[in-house]
PDB file of C-alpha atoms in Angstrom:
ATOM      1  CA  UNK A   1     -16.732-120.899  77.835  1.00 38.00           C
ATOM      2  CA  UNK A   2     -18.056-118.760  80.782  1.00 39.00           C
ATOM      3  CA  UNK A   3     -21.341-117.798  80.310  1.00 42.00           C
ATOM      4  CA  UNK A   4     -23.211-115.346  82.205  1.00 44.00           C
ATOM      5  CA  UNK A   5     -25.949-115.783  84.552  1.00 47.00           C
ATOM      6  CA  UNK A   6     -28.801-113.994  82.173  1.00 49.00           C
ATOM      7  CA  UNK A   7     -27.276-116.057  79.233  1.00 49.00           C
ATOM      8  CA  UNK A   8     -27.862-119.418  81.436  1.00 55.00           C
ATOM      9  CA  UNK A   9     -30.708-118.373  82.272  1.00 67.00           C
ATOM     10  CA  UNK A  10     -32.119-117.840  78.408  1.00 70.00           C
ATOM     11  CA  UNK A  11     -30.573-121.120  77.652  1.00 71.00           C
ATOM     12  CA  UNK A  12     -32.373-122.616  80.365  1.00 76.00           C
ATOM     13  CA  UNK A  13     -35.813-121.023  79.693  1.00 81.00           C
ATOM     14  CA  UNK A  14     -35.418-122.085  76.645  1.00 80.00           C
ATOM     15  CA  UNK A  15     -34.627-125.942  77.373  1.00 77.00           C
ATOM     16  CA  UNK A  16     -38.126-125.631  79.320  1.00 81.00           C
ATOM     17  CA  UNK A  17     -40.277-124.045  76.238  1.00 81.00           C
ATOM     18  CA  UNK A  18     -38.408-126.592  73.673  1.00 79.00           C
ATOM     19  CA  UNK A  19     -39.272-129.663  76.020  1.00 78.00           C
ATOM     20  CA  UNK A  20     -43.188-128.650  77.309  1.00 83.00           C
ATOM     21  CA  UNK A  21     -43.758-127.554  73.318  1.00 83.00           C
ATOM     22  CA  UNK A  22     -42.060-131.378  72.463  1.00 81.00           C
ATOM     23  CA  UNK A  23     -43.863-133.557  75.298  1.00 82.00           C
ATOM     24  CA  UNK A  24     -47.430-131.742  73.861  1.00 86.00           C
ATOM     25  CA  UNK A  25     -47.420-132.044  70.380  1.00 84.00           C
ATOM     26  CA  UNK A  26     -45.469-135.956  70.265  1.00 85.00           C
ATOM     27  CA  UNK A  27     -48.243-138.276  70.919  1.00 82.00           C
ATOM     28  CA  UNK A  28     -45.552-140.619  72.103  1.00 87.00           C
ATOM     29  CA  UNK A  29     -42.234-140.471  73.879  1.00 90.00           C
ATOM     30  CA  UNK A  30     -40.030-144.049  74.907  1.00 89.00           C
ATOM     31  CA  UNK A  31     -39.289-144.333  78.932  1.00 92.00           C
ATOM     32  CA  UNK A  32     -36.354-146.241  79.980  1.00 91.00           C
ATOM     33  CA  UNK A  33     -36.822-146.677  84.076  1.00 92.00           C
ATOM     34  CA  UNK A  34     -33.359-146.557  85.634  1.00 90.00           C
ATOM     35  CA  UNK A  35     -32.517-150.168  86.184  1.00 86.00           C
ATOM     36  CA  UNK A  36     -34.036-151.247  82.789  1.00 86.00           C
ATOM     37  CA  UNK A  37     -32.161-151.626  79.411  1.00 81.00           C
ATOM     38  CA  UNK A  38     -34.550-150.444  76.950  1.00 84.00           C
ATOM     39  CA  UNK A  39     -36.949-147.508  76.458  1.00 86.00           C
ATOM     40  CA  UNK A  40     -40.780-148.550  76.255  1.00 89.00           C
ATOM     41  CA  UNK A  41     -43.109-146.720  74.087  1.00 90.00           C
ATOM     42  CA  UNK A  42     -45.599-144.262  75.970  1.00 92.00           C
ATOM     43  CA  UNK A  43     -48.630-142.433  75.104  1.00 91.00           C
ATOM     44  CA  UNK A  44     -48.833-139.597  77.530  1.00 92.00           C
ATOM     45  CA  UNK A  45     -50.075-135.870  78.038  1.00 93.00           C
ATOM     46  CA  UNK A  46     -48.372-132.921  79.557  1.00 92.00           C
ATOM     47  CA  UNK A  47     -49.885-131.472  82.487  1.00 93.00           C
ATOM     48  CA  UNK A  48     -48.660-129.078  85.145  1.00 91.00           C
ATOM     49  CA  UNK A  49     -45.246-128.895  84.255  1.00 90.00           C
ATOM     50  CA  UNK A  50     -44.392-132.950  83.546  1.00 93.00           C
ATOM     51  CA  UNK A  51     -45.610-135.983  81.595  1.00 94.00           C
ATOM     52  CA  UNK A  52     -48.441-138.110  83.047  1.00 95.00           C
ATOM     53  CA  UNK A  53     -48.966-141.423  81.990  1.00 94.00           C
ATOM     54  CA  UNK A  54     -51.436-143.853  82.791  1.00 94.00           C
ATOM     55  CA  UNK A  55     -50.568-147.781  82.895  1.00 90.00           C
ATOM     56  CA  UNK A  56     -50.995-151.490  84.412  1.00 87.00           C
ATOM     57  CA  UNK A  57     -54.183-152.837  84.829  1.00 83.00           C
ATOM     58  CA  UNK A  58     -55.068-153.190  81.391  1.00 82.00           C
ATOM     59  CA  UNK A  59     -53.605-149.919  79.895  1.00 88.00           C
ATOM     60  CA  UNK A  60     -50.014-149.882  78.583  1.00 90.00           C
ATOM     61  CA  UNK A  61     -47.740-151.549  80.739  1.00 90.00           C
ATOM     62  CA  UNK A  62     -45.232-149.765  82.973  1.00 90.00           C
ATOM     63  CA  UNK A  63     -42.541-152.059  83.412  1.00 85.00           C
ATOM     64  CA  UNK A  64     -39.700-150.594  86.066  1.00 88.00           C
ATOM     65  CA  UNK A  65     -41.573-147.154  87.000  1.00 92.00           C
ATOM     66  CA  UNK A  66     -41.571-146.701  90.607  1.00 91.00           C
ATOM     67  CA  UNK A  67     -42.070-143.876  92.661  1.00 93.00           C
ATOM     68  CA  UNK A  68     -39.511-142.284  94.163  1.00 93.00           C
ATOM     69  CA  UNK A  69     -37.330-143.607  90.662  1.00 93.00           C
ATOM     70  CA  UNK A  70     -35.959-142.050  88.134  1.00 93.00           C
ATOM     71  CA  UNK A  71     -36.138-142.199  84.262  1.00 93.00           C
ATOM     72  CA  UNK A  72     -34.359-141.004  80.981  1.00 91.00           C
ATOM     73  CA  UNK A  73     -37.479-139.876  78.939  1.00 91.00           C
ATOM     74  CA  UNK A  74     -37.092-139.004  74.677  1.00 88.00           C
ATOM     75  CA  UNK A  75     -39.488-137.667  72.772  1.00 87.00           C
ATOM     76  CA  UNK A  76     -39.925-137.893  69.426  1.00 84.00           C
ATOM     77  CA  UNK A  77     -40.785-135.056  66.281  1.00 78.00           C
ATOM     78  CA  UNK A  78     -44.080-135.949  65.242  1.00 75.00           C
ATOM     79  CA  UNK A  79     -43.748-135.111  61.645  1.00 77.00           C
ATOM     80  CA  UNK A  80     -40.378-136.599  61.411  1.00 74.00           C
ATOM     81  CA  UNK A  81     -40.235-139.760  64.046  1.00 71.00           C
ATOM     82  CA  UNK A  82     -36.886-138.670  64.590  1.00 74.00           C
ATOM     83  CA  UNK A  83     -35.109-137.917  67.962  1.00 75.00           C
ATOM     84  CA  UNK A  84     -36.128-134.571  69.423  1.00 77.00           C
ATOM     85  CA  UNK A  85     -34.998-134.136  72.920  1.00 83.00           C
ATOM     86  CA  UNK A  86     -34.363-135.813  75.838  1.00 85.00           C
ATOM     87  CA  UNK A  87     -34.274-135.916  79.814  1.00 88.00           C
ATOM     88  CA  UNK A  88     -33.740-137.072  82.720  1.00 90.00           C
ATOM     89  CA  UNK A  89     -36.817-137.227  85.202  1.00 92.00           C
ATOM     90  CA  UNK A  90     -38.290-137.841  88.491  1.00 94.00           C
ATOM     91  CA  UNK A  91     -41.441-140.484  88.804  1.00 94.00           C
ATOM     92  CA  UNK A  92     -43.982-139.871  91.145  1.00 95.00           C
ATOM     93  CA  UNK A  93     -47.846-141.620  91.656  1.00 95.00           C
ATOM     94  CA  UNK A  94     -50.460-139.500  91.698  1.00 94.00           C
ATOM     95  CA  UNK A  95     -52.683-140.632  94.414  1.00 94.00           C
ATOM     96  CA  UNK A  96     -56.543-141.715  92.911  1.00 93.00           C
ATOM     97  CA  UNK A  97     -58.622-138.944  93.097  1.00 91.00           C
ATOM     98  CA  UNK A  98     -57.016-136.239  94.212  1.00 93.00           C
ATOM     99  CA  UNK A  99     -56.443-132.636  92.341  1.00 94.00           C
ATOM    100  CA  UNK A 100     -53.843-133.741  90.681  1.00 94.00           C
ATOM    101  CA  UNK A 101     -54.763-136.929  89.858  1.00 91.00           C
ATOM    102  CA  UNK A 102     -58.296-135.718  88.692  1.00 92.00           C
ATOM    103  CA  UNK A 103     -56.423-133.453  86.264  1.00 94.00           C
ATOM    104  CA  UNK A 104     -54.311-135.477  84.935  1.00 92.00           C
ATOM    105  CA  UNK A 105     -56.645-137.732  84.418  1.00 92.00           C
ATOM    106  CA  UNK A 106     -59.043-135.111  82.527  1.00 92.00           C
ATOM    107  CA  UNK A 107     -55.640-134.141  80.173  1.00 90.00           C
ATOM    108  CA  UNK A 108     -55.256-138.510  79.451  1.00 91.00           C
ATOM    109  CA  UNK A 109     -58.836-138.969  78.815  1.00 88.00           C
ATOM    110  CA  UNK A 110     -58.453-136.468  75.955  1.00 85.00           C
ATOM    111  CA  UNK A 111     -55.432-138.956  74.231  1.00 84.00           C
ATOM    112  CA  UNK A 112     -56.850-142.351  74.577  1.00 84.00           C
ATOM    113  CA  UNK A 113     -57.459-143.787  71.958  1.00 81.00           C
ATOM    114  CA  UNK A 114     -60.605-146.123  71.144  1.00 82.00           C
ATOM    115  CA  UNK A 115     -61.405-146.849  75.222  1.00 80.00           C
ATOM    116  CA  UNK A 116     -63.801-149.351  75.757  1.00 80.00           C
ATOM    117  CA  UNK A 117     -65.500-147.400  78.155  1.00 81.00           C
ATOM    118  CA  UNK A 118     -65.312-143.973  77.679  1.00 78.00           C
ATOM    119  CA  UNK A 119     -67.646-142.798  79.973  1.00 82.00           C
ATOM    120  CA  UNK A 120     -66.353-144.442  83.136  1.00 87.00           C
ATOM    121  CA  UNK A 121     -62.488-144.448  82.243  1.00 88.00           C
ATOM    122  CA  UNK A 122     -61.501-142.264  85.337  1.00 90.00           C
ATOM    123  CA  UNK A 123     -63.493-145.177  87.455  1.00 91.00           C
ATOM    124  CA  UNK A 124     -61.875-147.849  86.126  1.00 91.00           C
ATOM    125  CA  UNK A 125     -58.144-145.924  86.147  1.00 92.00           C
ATOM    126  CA  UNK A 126     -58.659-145.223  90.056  1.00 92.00           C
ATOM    127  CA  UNK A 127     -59.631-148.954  90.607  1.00 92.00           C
ATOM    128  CA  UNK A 128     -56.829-151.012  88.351  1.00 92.00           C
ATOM    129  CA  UNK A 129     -54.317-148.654  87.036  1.00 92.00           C
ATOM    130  CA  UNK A 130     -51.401-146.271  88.389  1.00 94.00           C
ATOM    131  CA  UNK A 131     -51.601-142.692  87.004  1.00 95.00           C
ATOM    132  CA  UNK A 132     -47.265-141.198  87.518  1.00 95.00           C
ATOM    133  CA  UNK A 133     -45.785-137.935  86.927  1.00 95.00           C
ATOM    134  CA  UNK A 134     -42.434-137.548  85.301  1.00 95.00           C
ATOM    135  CA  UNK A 135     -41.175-134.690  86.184  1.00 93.00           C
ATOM    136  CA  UNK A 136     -37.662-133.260  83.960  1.00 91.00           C
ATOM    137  CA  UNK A 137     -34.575-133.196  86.713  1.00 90.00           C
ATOM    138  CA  UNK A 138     -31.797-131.048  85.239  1.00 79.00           C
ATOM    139  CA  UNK A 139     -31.057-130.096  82.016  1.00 74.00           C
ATOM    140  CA  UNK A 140     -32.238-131.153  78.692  1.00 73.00           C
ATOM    141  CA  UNK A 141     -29.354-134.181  77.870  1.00 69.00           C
ATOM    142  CA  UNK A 142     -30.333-134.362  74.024  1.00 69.00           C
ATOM    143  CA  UNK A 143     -31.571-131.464  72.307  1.00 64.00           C
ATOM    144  CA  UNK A 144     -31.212-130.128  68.759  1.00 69.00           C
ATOM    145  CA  UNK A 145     -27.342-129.294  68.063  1.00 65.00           C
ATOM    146  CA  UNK A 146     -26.122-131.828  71.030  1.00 66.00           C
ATOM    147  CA  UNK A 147     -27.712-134.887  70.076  1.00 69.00           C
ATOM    148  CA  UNK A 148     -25.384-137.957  71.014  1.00 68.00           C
ATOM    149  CA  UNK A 149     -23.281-139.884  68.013  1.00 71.00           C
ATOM    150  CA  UNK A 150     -24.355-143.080  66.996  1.00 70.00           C
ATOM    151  CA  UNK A 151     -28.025-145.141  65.937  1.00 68.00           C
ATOM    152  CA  UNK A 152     -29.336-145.904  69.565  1.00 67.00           C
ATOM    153  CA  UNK A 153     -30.780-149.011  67.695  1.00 69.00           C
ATOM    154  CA  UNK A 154     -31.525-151.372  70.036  1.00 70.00           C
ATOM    155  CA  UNK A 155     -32.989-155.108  69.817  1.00 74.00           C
ATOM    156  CA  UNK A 156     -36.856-155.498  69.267  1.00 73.00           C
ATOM    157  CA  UNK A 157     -38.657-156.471  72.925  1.00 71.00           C
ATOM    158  CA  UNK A 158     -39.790-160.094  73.014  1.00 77.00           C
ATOM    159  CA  UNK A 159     -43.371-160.854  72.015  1.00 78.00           C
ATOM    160  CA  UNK A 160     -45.502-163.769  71.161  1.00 80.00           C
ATOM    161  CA  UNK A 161     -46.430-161.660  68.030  1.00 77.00           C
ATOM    162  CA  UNK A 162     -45.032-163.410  64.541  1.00 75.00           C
ATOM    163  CA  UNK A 163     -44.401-162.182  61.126  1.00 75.00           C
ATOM    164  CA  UNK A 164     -46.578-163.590  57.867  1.00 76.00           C
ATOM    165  CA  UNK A 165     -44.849-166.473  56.537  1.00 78.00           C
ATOM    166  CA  UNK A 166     -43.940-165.942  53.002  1.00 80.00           C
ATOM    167  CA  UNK A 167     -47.328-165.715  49.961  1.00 79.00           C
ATOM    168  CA  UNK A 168     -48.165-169.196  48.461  1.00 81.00           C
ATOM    169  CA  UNK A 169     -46.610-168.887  44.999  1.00 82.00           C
ATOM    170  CA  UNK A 170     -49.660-169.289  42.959  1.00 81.00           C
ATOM    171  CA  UNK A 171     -51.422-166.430  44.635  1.00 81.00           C
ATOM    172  CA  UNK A 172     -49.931-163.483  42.794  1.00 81.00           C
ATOM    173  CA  UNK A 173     -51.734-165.550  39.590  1.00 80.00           C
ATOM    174  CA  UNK A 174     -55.241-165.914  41.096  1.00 80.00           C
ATOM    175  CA  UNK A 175     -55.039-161.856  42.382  1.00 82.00           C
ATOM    176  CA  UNK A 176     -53.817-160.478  39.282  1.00 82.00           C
ATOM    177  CA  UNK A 177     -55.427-162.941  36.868  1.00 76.00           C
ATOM    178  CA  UNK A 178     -56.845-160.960  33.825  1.00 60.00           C
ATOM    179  CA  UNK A 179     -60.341-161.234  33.259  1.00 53.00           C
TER     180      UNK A 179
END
């Protein structure tokens, strides 16, 4: 199907509004870093055209980002969970304190969640942590109406974290005993 350059460029415009309006409002999107075999979980904000995320040093971990990589990024609907859209993107490091940095920083500060020090977060992000941009490459790869066949289940990542061993028997009794 040939399609005309205005009609491209709709499509296209609208590939850009349906993935800045996605990245804002889902308060996480899963990164898989080329090289890597699963996604990652990320909490992130939008700013200036591409996902920031903050990492290492005691934030969440950034396994496989590198500058100069790339990534496959999918965000999530936030009322649903389910898949919303998808991309390919560009990773870059912002470089501690400079204008970008500084707002990207201002736009993260905003979504973290219970920080232990909330009034010297940027501090402690330009000392230990790496603040990179993903910026989309191309066109949207999953969006609503082309979404890829299949479950895109994958394994659970390893983790020292266990599941509760099955209730004592009795306990059900001494909960719901009647008084």
């Amino acid at each position: 199907m040939d399609r005309t350059p205005a009609a491209a460029t709709a499509d296209d415009f609208l590939d850009q509004a349906l993935l800045e309006e996605a990245a804002k409002k889902s308060g996480l999107l899963w990164v898989r870093a080329d090289g890597e075999a699963q996604a990652r979980p990320l909490w992130h904000a939008w700013y200036d055209g591409a996902v920031v995320v903050v990492g290492d040093g005691g934030e969440q971990p950034l396994h496989g980002l590198a500058p100069g990589s790339g990534a496959v990024v999918t965000v999530r609907s936030k009322d649903k969970g389910g898949r919303l859209t998808g991309w390919a993107a560009a990773v870059s490091e912002l470089a501690p304190n400079s204008d970008a940095w500084l707002g990207a920083v201002e736009e993260l500060k905003g979504k973290r969640l219970n920080a232990p020090d909330t009034d010297t977060i940027a501090d402690r992000w330009a000392r230990e942590c790496r603040v990179l941009r993903l910026a989309p490459v191309g066109a949207l790869g999953e969006r609503p109406g082309a979404m890829p066949d299949g479950s895109h289940a994958a394994e659970p990542m390893p983790t020292p974290a266990t599941t509760r061993r099955p209730i004592p028997a009795g306990l059900p009794r001494l909960l719901f005993k009647r008084r």
